[in-house]
Structure formats: structure tokens, C-alpha cells
Coordinates of N, CA, C and O in Angstrom, one line a residue:
M1 N 47.5 42.7 -108.2 CA 47.3 41.3 -107.9 C 46.8 41.1 -106.5 O 47.2 41.8 -105.5
T2 N 45.8 40.3 -106.3 CA 45.2 40.1 -104.9 C 46.0 39.1 -104.1 O 46.8 38.4 -104.7
A3 N 45.8 39.1 -102.8 CA 46.5 38.1 -102.0 C 46.2 36.7 -102.4 O 47.1 35.8 -102.3
L4 N 45.0 36.5 -102.9 CA 44.7 35.1 -103.4 C 45.6 34.6 -104.5 O 46.0 33.5 -104.4
T5 N 45.9 35.5 -105.4 CA 46.8 35.1 -106.5 C 48.2 35.0 -106.1 O 49.0 34.4 -106.8
E6 N 48.6 35.6 -105.0 CA 50.0 35.6 -104.5 C 50.3 34.4 -103.6 O 51.4 34.2 -103.3
T7 N 49.3 33.7 -103.2 CA 49.4 32.6 -102.3 C 50.2 31.4 -102.9 O 49.7 30.9 -104.0
P8 N 51.3 31.1 -102.4 CA 52.0 29.9 -102.9 C 51.2 28.6 -102.7 O 50.6 28.5 -101.6
L9 N 51.3 27.7 -103.6 CA 50.6 26.4 -103.5 C 51.7 25.3 -103.5 O 52.5 25.3 -104.5
Y10 N 51.7 24.5 -102.5 CA 52.7 23.4 -102.4 C 51.9 22.1 -102.6 O 50.7 22.0 -102.2
W11 N 52.6 21.2 -103.2 CA 51.8 19.9 -103.5 C 52.8 18.7 -103.4 O 54.0 18.9 -103.4
S12 N 52.1 17.6 -103.3 CA 52.9 16.3 -103.3 C 51.9 15.2 -103.8 O 50.7 15.5 -103.8
L13 N 52.4 14.1 -104.1 CA 51.6 12.9 -104.5 C 51.6 11.9 -103.3 O 52.7 11.4 -103.0
L14 N 50.5 11.7 -102.8 CA 50.4 10.7 -101.7 C 50.2 9.3 -102.4 O 49.2 9.1 -103.1
Q15 N 51.1 8.4 -102.2 CA 51.0 7.1 -102.7 C 51.2 6.1 -101.6 O 52.3 6.1 -100.9
M16 N 50.2 5.3 -101.4 CA 50.3 4.2 -100.4 C 49.4 3.1 -100.7 O 48.3 3.4 -101.3
D17 N 49.7 1.9 -100.5 CA 48.9 0.8 -100.8 C 48.3 0.9 -102.2 O 49.0 1.0 -103.1
H18 N 47.0 1.0 -102.2 CA 46.3 1.1 -103.5 C 45.8 2.5 -103.8 O 44.8 2.7 -104.5
W19 N 46.4 3.5 -103.2 CA 45.9 4.9 -103.3 C 47.0 5.7 -103.9 O 48.2 5.6 -103.6
S20 N 46.6 6.7 -104.8 CA 47.5 7.6 -105.4 C 46.7 8.9 -105.5 O 45.8 9.0 -106.4
I21 N 47.0 9.9 -104.7 CA 46.2 11.1 -104.6 C 47.1 12.4 -104.5 O 48.0 12.4 -103.6
H22 N 46.9 13.3 -105.4 CA 47.6 14.6 -105.3 C 46.9 15.4 -104.2 O 45.7 15.5 -104.0
I23 N 47.8 16.1 -103.4 CA 47.3 17.0 -102.3 C 48.1 18.3 -102.5 O 49.2 18.4 -103.0
A24 N 47.5 19.4 -102.0 CA 48.1 20.7 -102.1 C 47.7 21.5 -100.8 O 46.7 21.3 -100.2
A25 N 48.6 22.5 -100.5 CA 48.3 23.3 -99.3 C 48.9 24.7 -99.6 O 49.8 24.9 -100.4
T26 N 48.3 25.7 -99.0 CA 48.8 27.0 -98.9 C 49.5 27.1 -97.6 O 49.5 26.2 -96.8
P27 N 50.2 28.2 -97.3 CA 50.8 28.4 -95.9 C 49.8 28.3 -94.8 O 50.2 28.0 -93.7
R28 N 48.5 28.5 -95.1 CA 47.5 28.5 -94.0 C 47.0 27.1 -93.8 O 46.4 26.8 -92.7
G29 N 47.1 26.1 -94.7 CA 46.6 24.8 -94.5 C 46.3 24.0 -95.8 O 46.4 24.6 -96.9
L30 N 45.9 22.8 -95.6 CA 45.5 21.9 -96.7 C 44.4 22.6 -97.5 O 43.4 23.0 -96.9
C31 N 44.5 22.7 -98.8 CA 43.5 23.3 -99.6 C 42.9 22.4 -100.7 O 41.9 22.7 -101.3
Y32 N 43.5 21.2 -100.9 CA 43.1 20.4 -102.0 C 43.5 18.9 -101.7 O 44.6 18.6 -101.3
V33 N 42.5 18.0 -101.9 CA 42.8 16.6 -101.9 C 42.1 16.1 -103.2 O 40.9 16.3 -103.4
G34 N 42.9 15.5 -104.0 CA 42.4 15.1 -105.4 C 41.7 13.8 -105.4 O 41.6 13.1 -104.4
S35 N 41.3 13.4 -106.6 CA 40.7 12.1 -106.8 C 41.8 11.0 -107.0 O 42.9 11.3 -107.4
H36 N 41.4 9.8 -106.6 CA 42.3 8.7 -106.6 C 42.8 8.4 -108.1 O 41.9 8.4 -109.0
N37 N 44.0 8.2 -108.3 CA 44.6 7.8 -109.5 C 44.4 8.7 -110.7 O 44.3 8.3 -111.8
Q38 N 44.3 10.0 -110.4 CA 44.1 11.0 -111.5 C 45.5 11.7 -111.7 O 46.3 11.8 -110.8
P39 N 45.7 12.2 -112.9 CA 47.0 12.8 -113.2 C 47.1 14.2 -112.6 O 46.1 14.8 -112.1
F40 N 48.3 14.7 -112.6 CA 48.6 16.0 -112.0 C 47.7 17.1 -112.7 O 47.4 18.1 -112.0
A41 N 47.3 16.9 -113.9 CA 46.5 17.8 -114.6 C 45.2 18.2 -113.8 O 44.7 19.3 -113.9
E42 N 44.6 17.2 -113.1 CA 43.5 17.5 -112.3 C 43.8 18.6 -111.2 O 43.0 19.6 -111.1
L43 N 44.9 18.5 -110.5 CA 45.3 19.5 -109.5 C 45.7 20.8 -110.2 O 45.2 21.9 -109.8
S44 N 46.4 20.7 -111.3 CA 46.8 21.9 -112.0 C 45.6 22.7 -112.5 O 45.6 24.0 -112.3
A45 N 44.6 22.1 -113.1 CA 43.4 22.8 -113.5 C 42.7 23.4 -112.4 O 42.2 24.6 -112.5
W46 N 42.5 22.7 -111.2 CA 41.9 23.3 -110.1 C 42.6 24.5 -109.6 O 42.0 25.5 -109.3
A47 N 43.9 24.4 -109.5 CA 44.8 25.5 -108.9 C 44.7 26.7 -109.8 O 44.6 27.8 -109.4
N48 N 44.6 26.5 -111.2 CA 44.5 27.6 -112.1 C 43.2 28.3 -111.9 O 43.1 29.6 -112.1
R49 N 42.1 27.6 -111.6 CA 40.8 28.2 -111.3 C 40.7 28.9 -110.0 O 40.2 30.0 -109.9
R50 N 41.2 28.3 -108.9 CA 41.0 28.8 -107.6 C 42.1 29.7 -107.1 O 41.9 30.6 -106.3
F51 N 43.4 29.6 -107.6 CA 44.5 30.4 -107.2 C 45.3 30.8 -108.5 O 46.4 30.4 -108.7
P52 N 44.6 31.6 -109.4 CA 45.3 31.9 -110.6 C 46.6 32.7 -110.4 O 46.7 33.5 -109.5
G53 N 47.6 32.3 -111.1 CA 48.9 32.9 -111.1 C 49.8 32.4 -109.9 O 50.9 32.9 -109.8
S54 N 49.3 31.6 -109.1 CA 50.1 31.1 -107.9 C 51.2 30.2 -108.3 O 52.3 30.2 -107.7
G55 N 51.0 29.3 -109.2 CA 52.0 28.3 -109.5 C 52.0 27.2 -108.5 O 51.6 27.5 -107.3
L56 N 52.4 26.1 -108.8 CA 52.4 24.9 -107.9 C 53.9 24.6 -107.7 O 54.7 24.5 -108.6
R57 N 54.2 24.4 -106.4 CA 55.6 24.0 -106.1 C 55.6 22.7 -105.4 O 55.0 22.5 -104.3
E58 N 56.3 21.7 -105.9 CA 56.3 20.4 -105.3 C 57.2 20.5 -104.0 O 58.3 21.1 -104.1
D59 N 56.7 20.0 -102.9 CA 57.4 20.2 -101.6 C 57.0 19.0 -100.7 O 56.0 19.2 -99.9
E60 N 57.7 17.9 -100.8 CA 57.3 16.7 -100.0 C 57.4 17.0 -98.5 O 56.6 16.6 -97.7
A61 N 58.4 17.7 -98.1 CA 58.6 18.0 -96.6 C 57.5 18.8 -96.1 O 56.9 18.5 -95.0
R62 N 57.1 19.9 -96.8 CA 56.0 20.7 -96.3 C 54.6 20.0 -96.3 O 53.8 20.2 -95.4
M63 N 54.5 19.1 -97.2 CA 53.2 18.3 -97.3 C 53.2 17.1 -96.4 O 52.1 16.5 -96.3
R64 N 54.3 16.7 -95.9 CA 54.4 15.5 -95.1 C 53.3 15.4 -94.0 O 52.7 14.3 -93.8
P65 N 53.1 16.4 -93.1 CA 52.1 16.2 -92.1 C 50.7 15.9 -92.6 O 49.9 15.1 -92.1
Y66 N 50.3 16.5 -93.8 CA 49.0 16.3 -94.4 C 49.0 14.8 -94.9 O 48.0 14.1 -94.7
A67 N 50.1 14.4 -95.6 CA 50.1 13.1 -96.2 C 50.1 12.0 -95.1 O 49.4 11.0 -95.2
E68 N 50.7 12.3 -93.9 CA 50.7 11.3 -92.8 C 49.3 11.1 -92.3 O 48.9 10.0 -92.0
E69 N 48.6 12.2 -92.0 CA 47.2 12.1 -91.5 C 46.3 11.4 -92.5 O 45.5 10.5 -92.2
L70 N 46.4 11.7 -93.8 CA 45.6 11.1 -94.8 C 46.0 9.6 -94.9 O 45.1 8.7 -95.0
S71 N 47.2 9.3 -94.8 CA 47.7 7.9 -94.8 C 47.1 7.1 -93.7 O 46.7 6.0 -93.8
Q72 N 47.1 7.7 -92.5 CA 46.6 7.1 -91.3 C 45.1 6.8 -91.5 O 44.6 5.7 -91.1
Y73 N 44.4 7.7 -92.0 CA 43.0 7.6 -92.3 C 42.8 6.4 -93.3 O 41.9 5.5 -93.0
L74 N 43.5 6.4 -94.4 CA 43.3 5.4 -95.4 C 43.7 4.0 -94.9 O 43.3 3.0 -95.5
R75 N 44.5 3.9 -93.9 CA 44.8 2.6 -93.2 C 43.8 2.2 -92.1 O 44.0 1.2 -91.5
G76 N 42.9 3.1 -91.9 CA 41.9 2.8 -90.9 C 42.4 3.1 -89.5 O 41.8 2.6 -88.5
E77 N 43.4 3.9 -89.3 CA 44.0 4.2 -88.1 C 43.6 5.6 -87.5 O 44.0 5.9 -86.4
L78 N 42.9 6.3 -88.3 CA 42.5 7.7 -87.9 C 41.1 8.0 -88.4 O 40.7 7.7 -89.5
E79 N 40.3 8.5 -87.4 CA 38.9 8.8 -87.8 C 38.6 10.3 -87.7 O 37.7 10.8 -88.3
C80 N 39.5 11.0 -87.1 CA 39.3 12.5 -86.9 C 40.6 13.2 -87.3 O 41.6 13.0 -86.7
F81 N 40.5 14.1 -88.3 CA 41.6 14.9 -88.8 C 41.9 16.0 -87.9 O 40.9 16.6 -87.4
N82 N 43.1 16.4 -87.8 CA 43.5 17.5 -87.0 C 44.3 18.5 -87.8 O 45.1 19.3 -87.3
L83 N 44.1 18.4 -89.1 CA 44.9 19.3 -90.1 C 44.4 20.7 -90.1 O 43.2 21.0 -89.9
S84 N 45.3 21.6 -90.3 CA 44.9 23.0 -90.6 C 44.4 23.0 -92.0 O 45.0 22.4 -92.9
L85 N 43.3 23.7 -92.3 CA 42.7 23.8 -93.6 C 42.6 25.2 -94.1 O 42.5 26.1 -93.4
D86 N 42.6 25.3 -95.4 CA 42.4 26.5 -96.1 C 41.5 26.3 -97.3 O 41.9 26.0 -98.4
A87 N 40.2 26.3 -97.0 CA 39.2 26.0 -98.0 C 38.2 27.1 -98.1 O 37.1 27.1 -97.6
P88 N 38.6 28.2 -98.9 CA 37.7 29.3 -99.1 C 36.5 28.9 -99.9 O 36.6 28.1 -100.8
G89 N 35.4 29.4 -99.5 CA 34.2 29.1 -100.2 C 33.1 30.2 -99.9 O 33.4 31.0 -99.0
T90 N 32.0 30.1 -100.5 CA 30.9 31.0 -100.2 C 30.4 30.7 -98.8 O 30.6 29.6 -98.3
G91 N 29.6 31.6 -98.3 CA 28.9 31.3 -97.0 C 28.1 30.0 -97.1 O 28.1 29.2 -96.1
F92 N 27.4 29.8 -98.2 CA 26.5 28.7 -98.3 C 27.4 27.4 -98.4 O 27.1 26.4 -97.8
Q93 N 28.4 27.4 -99.2 CA 29.3 26.3 -99.3 C 29.9 25.9 -98.0 O 29.9 24.7 -97.6
R94 N 30.4 26.9 -97.2 CA 31.0 26.6 -95.9 C 29.9 26.0 -95.0 O 30.3 25.1 -94.2
M95 N 28.7 26.4 -95.0 CA 27.6 25.9 -94.2 C 27.4 24.4 -94.6 O 27.3 23.5 -93.7
V96 N 27.4 24.1 -95.9 CA 27.2 22.7 -96.3 C 28.4 21.9 -95.9 O 28.3 20.8 -95.4
W97 N 29.6 22.4 -96.1 CA 30.8 21.7 -95.7 C 30.9 21.4 -94.2 O 31.3 20.3 -93.8
Q98 N 30.4 22.3 -93.4 CA 30.4 22.1 -92.0 C 29.4 21.0 -91.7 O 29.7 20.1 -90.8
A99 N 28.3 20.9 -92.4 CA 27.3 19.9 -92.2 C 27.9 18.5 -92.6 O 27.7 17.5 -91.9
L100 N 28.7 18.5 -93.6 CA 29.4 17.3 -94.0 C 30.4 16.8 -92.9 O 30.4 15.6 -92.6
A101 N 31.1 17.8 -92.4 CA 32.1 17.4 -91.3 C 31.4 16.9 -90.1 O 32.1 16.2 -89.3
E102 N 30.1 17.1 -89.9 CA 29.4 16.6 -88.8 C 28.8 15.2 -89.0 O 28.2 14.7 -88.0
I103 N 28.9 14.7 -90.1 CA 28.4 13.3 -90.4 C 29.4 12.4 -89.7 O 30.6 12.4 -90.0
P104 N 29.0 11.6 -88.7 CA 29.9 10.7 -88.0 C 30.6 9.7 -88.9 O 30.1 9.3 -89.9
Y105 N 31.8 9.4 -88.5 CA 32.6 8.4 -89.2 C 31.8 7.1 -89.3 O 31.2 6.7 -88.4
G106 N 31.8 6.5 -90.5 CA 31.1 5.3 -90.7 C 29.6 5.4 -91.0 O 28.9 4.4 -91.2
C107 N 29.1 6.6 -91.0 CA 27.7 6.9 -91.3 C 27.5 7.6 -92.6 O 28.5 8.1 -93.2
T108 N 26.3 7.6 -93.1 CA 26.0 8.4 -94.3 C 24.8 9.3 -94.1 O 24.1 9.1 -93.1
E109 N 24.6 10.2 -95.0 CA 23.5 11.1 -95.0 C 23.1 11.4 -96.4 O 23.9 11.3 -97.3
S110 N 21.8 11.7 -96.6 CA 21.3 12.1 -97.9 C 21.5 13.6 -98.2 O 21.7 14.4 -97.3
Y111 N 21.4 13.9 -99.5 CA 21.5 15.3 -99.9 C 20.3 16.1 -99.2 O 20.5 17.2 -98.7
T112 N 19.1 15.4 -99.2 CA 18.0 16.0 -98.6 C 18.2 16.2 -97.1 O 17.9 17.3 -96.5
G113 N 18.9 15.3 -96.4 CA 19.2 15.4 -95.0 C 20.1 16.5 -94.7 O 20.0 17.3 -93.8
I114 N 21.1 16.7 -95.6 CA 22.0 17.9 -95.5 C 21.3 19.2 -95.6 O 21.4 20.1 -94.9
A115 N 20.4 19.3 -96.6 CA 19.6 20.5 -96.8 C 18.7 20.8 -95.6 O 18.6 21.9 -95.2
R116 N 18.1 19.8 -95.0 CA 17.4 20.0 -93.8 C 18.2 20.4 -92.6 O 17.9 21.3 -91.9
K117 N 19.4 19.8 -92.5 CA 20.3 20.1 -91.4 C 20.7 21.6 -91.4 O 20.9 22.2 -90.4
I118 N 20.9 22.1 -92.6 CA 21.3 23.6 -92.7 C 20.1 24.5 -92.8 O 20.2 25.7 -93.1
S119 N 18.9 23.9 -92.5 CA 17.7 24.7 -92.5 C 17.3 25.3 -93.9 O 16.7 26.4 -93.9
K120 N 17.6 24.6 -94.9 CA 17.3 25.0 -96.3 C 16.7 23.8 -97.0 O 17.3 23.3 -98.0
P121 N 15.6 23.3 -96.6 CA 15.1 22.0 -97.1 C 14.8 22.0 -98.6 O 14.8 21.0 -99.3
S122 N 14.5 23.2 -99.2 CA 14.2 23.2 -100.6 C 15.5 23.5 -101.5 O 15.4 23.6 -102.7
A123 N 16.7 23.5 -100.8 CA 17.9 23.8 -101.6 C 18.7 22.5 -101.8 O 20.0 22.6 -101.9
V124 N 18.1 21.4 -102.1 CA 18.8 20.1 -102.3 C 19.8 20.2 -103.5 O 20.9 19.8 -103.4
R125 N 19.3 20.9 -104.6 CA 20.2 21.0 -105.8 C 21.4 21.9 -105.4 O 22.6 21.6 -105.8
A126 N 21.2 23.0 -104.7 CA 22.3 23.9 -104.3 C 23.2 23.1 -103.3 O 24.5 23.3 -103.4
V127 N 22.7 22.3 -102.5 CA 23.5 21.5 -101.6 C 24.4 20.6 -102.4 O 25.6 20.5 -102.2
G128 N 23.8 19.9 -103.4 CA 24.6 19.1 -104.3 C 25.7 19.9 -105.0 O 26.9 19.4 -105.1
A129 N 25.5 21.1 -105.4 CA 26.5 21.9 -106.1 C 27.6 22.3 -105.1 O 28.8 22.2 -105.4
A130 N 27.2 22.6 -103.9 CA 28.2 22.9 -102.9 C 29.1 21.7 -102.5 O 30.3 21.9 -102.3
I131 N 28.5 20.6 -102.5 CA 29.2 19.4 -102.2 C 30.2 19.1 -103.3 O 31.3 18.7 -103.1
G132 N 29.7 19.3 -104.6 CA 30.6 19.1 -105.7 C 31.8 20.1 -105.8 O 32.8 19.8 -106.4
A133 N 31.6 21.2 -105.1 CA 32.7 22.2 -105.1 C 33.7 22.0 -104.0 O 34.7 22.7 -103.8
N134 N 33.5 21.0 -103.1 CA 34.4 20.6 -102.0 C 35.8 20.3 -102.6 O 35.9 19.3 -103.3
P135 N 36.8 21.1 -102.2 CA 38.1 20.9 -102.7 C 38.9 19.8 -101.9 O 40.0 19.4 -102.3
L136 N 38.3 19.4 -100.7 CA 39.1 18.5 -99.8 C 38.4 17.2 -99.7 O 37.8 16.9 -98.6
L137 N 38.5 16.4 -100.7 CA 37.9 15.0 -100.7 C 38.5 14.3 -99.4 O 39.6 14.6 -99.0
I138 N 37.7 13.5 -98.9 CA 38.1 12.7 -97.7 C 38.1 13.5 -96.4 O 37.4 13.2 -95.5
V139 N 38.8 14.6 -96.4 CA 38.9 15.5 -95.2 C 37.6 16.1 -94.9 O 37.2 16.1 -93.7
I140 N 37.0 16.7 -95.8 CA 35.6 17.2 -95.7 C 34.8 16.0 -96.4 O 34.8 15.9 -97.6
P141 N 34.2 15.2 -95.6 CA 33.7 13.9 -96.0 C 32.5 13.8 -96.9 O 31.4 13.3 -96.5
C142 N 32.6 14.4 -98.1 CA 31.5 14.4 -99.0 C 31.1 13.0 -99.5 O 30.1 12.7 -100.0
H143 N 32.1 12.1 -99.4 CA 31.8 10.7 -99.8 C 30.7 10.0 -98.9 O 30.1 9.1 -99.3
R144 N 30.4 10.7 -97.8 CA 29.4 10.1 -96.9 C 28.0 10.5 -97.3 O 27.0 10.2 -96.6
V145 N 27.8 11.3 -98.4 CA 26.5 11.7 -98.8 C 26.1 10.8 -100.0 O 26.8 10.6 -101.0
I146 N 24.9 10.2 -99.8 CA 24.3 9.3 -100.7 C 22.9 9.7 -101.1 O 22.4 10.7 -100.5
G147 N 22.3 9.1 -102.1 CA 21.0 9.4 -102.5 C 20.0 9.1 -101.5 O 20.2 8.2 -100.6
R148 N 18.8 9.7 -101.5 CA 17.8 9.4 -100.5 C 17.4 8.0 -100.5 O 17.0 7.5 -99.4
N149 N 17.5 7.3 -101.6 CA 17.1 5.9 -101.7 C 18.3 5.0 -101.3 O 18.2 3.7 -101.4
G150 N 19.4 5.5 -100.8 CA 20.5 4.8 -100.4 C 21.6 4.5 -101.4 O 22.6 3.9 -101.2
A151 N 21.3 4.9 -102.7 CA 22.2 4.6 -103.8 C 23.4 5.6 -103.7 O 23.3 6.7 -103.3
L152 N 24.6 5.1 -104.2 CA 25.7 5.9 -104.3 C 25.4 6.9 -105.5 O 24.9 6.5 -106.5
T153 N 25.7 8.2 -105.3 CA 25.5 9.2 -106.3 C 26.8 9.9 -106.6 O 27.8 9.6 -106.0
G154 N 26.8 10.9 -107.5 CA 27.9 11.6 -108.0 C 29.0 11.9 -106.9 O 28.7 12.1 -105.7
Y155 N 30.2 11.8 -107.4 CA 31.4 12.1 -106.5 C 32.5 12.5 -107.4 O 32.8 11.8 -108.3
R156 N 33.2 13.6 -107.1 CA 34.3 14.1 -107.9 C 35.4 13.0 -108.1 O 36.0 12.9 -109.1
G157 N 35.6 12.2 -107.1 CA 36.6 11.2 -107.1 C 36.2 9.9 -107.8 O 37.0 9.0 -108.0
G158 N 34.9 9.9 -108.3 CA 34.4 8.7 -108.9 C 33.7 7.8 -107.9 O 34.0 7.8 -106.7
L159 N 32.7 7.1 -108.4 CA 31.9 6.2 -107.5 C 32.8 5.1 -106.9 O 32.5 4.6 -105.8
D160 N 33.8 4.6 -107.6 CA 34.6 3.6 -107.1 C 35.4 4.1 -105.8 O 35.4 3.4 -104.8
M161 N 35.9 5.3 -105.9 CA 36.6 5.9 -104.7 C 35.6 6.1 -103.6 O 35.9 5.8 -102.4
K162 N 34.4 6.6 -103.9 CA 33.4 6.8 -102.9 C 33.0 5.5 -102.2 O 33.0 5.4 -101.0
A163 N 32.8 4.4 -102.9 CA 32.5 3.1 -102.4 C 33.6 2.6 -101.5 O 33.4 2.1 -100.4
R164 N 34.9 2.8 -101.9 CA 36.0 2.3 -101.2 C 36.1 3.1 -99.8 O 36.4 2.5 -98.8
L165 N 35.8 4.4 -99.8 CA 35.9 5.2 -98.6 C 34.8 4.8 -97.6 O 35.0 4.6 -96.4
I166 N 33.6 4.6 -98.1 CA 32.5 4.2 -97.3 C 32.8 2.8 -96.7 O 32.6 2.6 -95.5
E167 N 33.3 1.9 -97.5 CA 33.6 0.5 -97.1 C 34.7 0.6 -96.0 O 34.6 -0.1 -95.0
L168 N 35.7 1.4 -96.2 CA 36.8 1.5 -95.3 C 36.3 2.0 -93.9 O 36.6 1.4 -92.9
E169 N 35.4 3.0 -93.9 CA 34.8 3.5 -92.6 C 34.0 2.4 -92.0 O 34.0 2.3 -90.8
Q170 N 33.2 1.7 -92.7 CA 32.3 0.7 -92.2 C 33.1 -0.4 -91.6 O 32.7 -1.1 -90.6
D171 N 34.2 -0.7 -92.2 CA 35.1 -1.8 -91.7 C 35.7 -1.5 -90.3 O 36.1 -2.4 -89.6
Y172 N 35.8 -0.2 -90.0 CA 36.5 0.2 -88.8 C 35.5 0.8 -87.7 O 35.9 1.4 -86.8
G173 N 34.2 0.6 -87.9 CA 33.2 1.0 -86.9 C 32.8 2.4 -87.0 O 33.2 3.1 -87.9
K174 N 31.9 2.7 -86.1 CA 31.2 4.1 -86.1 C 31.7 4.9 -84.9 O 31.9 4.4 -83.9
R175 N 31.8 6.2 -85.1 CA 32.1 7.1 -84.1 C 30.8 7.8 -83.6 O 29.8 7.9 -84.3
Q176 N 30.9 8.3 -82.4 CA 29.7 9.0 -81.9 C 29.9 10.5 -82.0 O 29.0 11.3 -81.8
E177 N 31.1 11.0 -82.3 CA 31.4 12.4 -82.4 C 31.7 12.8 -83.9 O 32.0 12.0 -84.7
P178 N 31.6 14.1 -84.2 CA 31.9 14.5 -85.6 C 33.3 14.2 -86.0 O 34.2 14.1 -85.2
F179 N 33.4 14.0 -87.3 CA 34.7 13.7 -87.9 C 35.7 14.8 -87.7 O 36.9 14.5 -87.4
M180 N 35.3 16.0 -87.8 CA 36.2 17.2 -87.6 C 35.4 18.4 -87.6 O 34.2 18.4 -88.0
R181 N 35.9 19.5 -87.2 CA 35.3 20.8 -87.2 C 36.0 21.7 -88.2 O 37.2 21.7 -88.2
L182 N 35.2 22.4 -89.0 CA 35.8 23.4 -89.9 C 36.0 24.7 -89.2 O 35.4 25.1 -88.3

């Protein structure tokens, strides 16, 4: 058994205002932020793919720091996360996720723009796939990526969630510095 399959996964359900989101963490940090209003099955399926054999353990106390920061963000009180993260991915995925983390709060970027930013202008489809593999919705702000024409495009959490997050950020102004560093 590898270390990956031995890693315990802790989870809780963040419920506040009009949000209901499953979150999970390893001992190293937050590893999953789910889609709004989705059943536990979404988290369970993801965990079985990414951490086979680990099992999920509900632990409100362990998850509280993550839930608190996400709650602050969803209330418009936090623009920059300080959470420890555990988001393993390929080198390419991590490069894309870092580019996402550098999109300022309240701003958007196109898939083409992300491809250019990572110096792979012809890899727009691969950028889209890496964004789709992002396990940390909201925290790694893939909701800030829109179509080149300005239209909302695919989002694991659904276009309604994406629109709500973009609207939330626009309601609270723009930052001059990156959202967070990976």
C-alpha cells in the first residue's frame, strides 16, 4: 500500500446562508472543496479515485479552520486564503493552478489567457482539462476563468455556482495582489 492510500481523509459539510459544500482534508491540508448543494456521493467518488482505500472520516473539529475561512470568503469578508493545502497534481496541472491563484480577486481571465500566462499558448484544451481537475473549488479560483468572448463556460460546481462566486467577488471590489500562493 502506498502512502497515498494510507492518508486519512477528514470531511465535513459547510452549511451557511445559501451554501452547502462538502470539504475534505488530509493531515497536510485542505484537499477538496465540493460543488454547492451536491450530495456526499460527489466527495465519496472523488476520494475513491484520488485516495483509494483511505476512507472518509467526518471530523467537524479538524475541519473547522477550513470551514471558517471558506465561510468568511462566502460572506465577502476574506479575499485571500491562508489555508494549508494538499492538492497533488501533475506538473502541468500545478502550473495551471498556480496561474489560477494569481488571478486577482474580482477579476476574470480566459482559458487562452491562462495558456499564454504559463507560456503554452497552444495548450488551451489541456489548460481546460487541468482546470477541470482542480479539486479545490473556490480556494484555487477556477471560477474566475471564462470564455474568450466573456461568456461563462464549464465549471465542476455548475454555472450557477460560478456566476454566484463571480458576482460575490465583484460586489466586494478588486484586489491588486494575487488571491493566494500555492
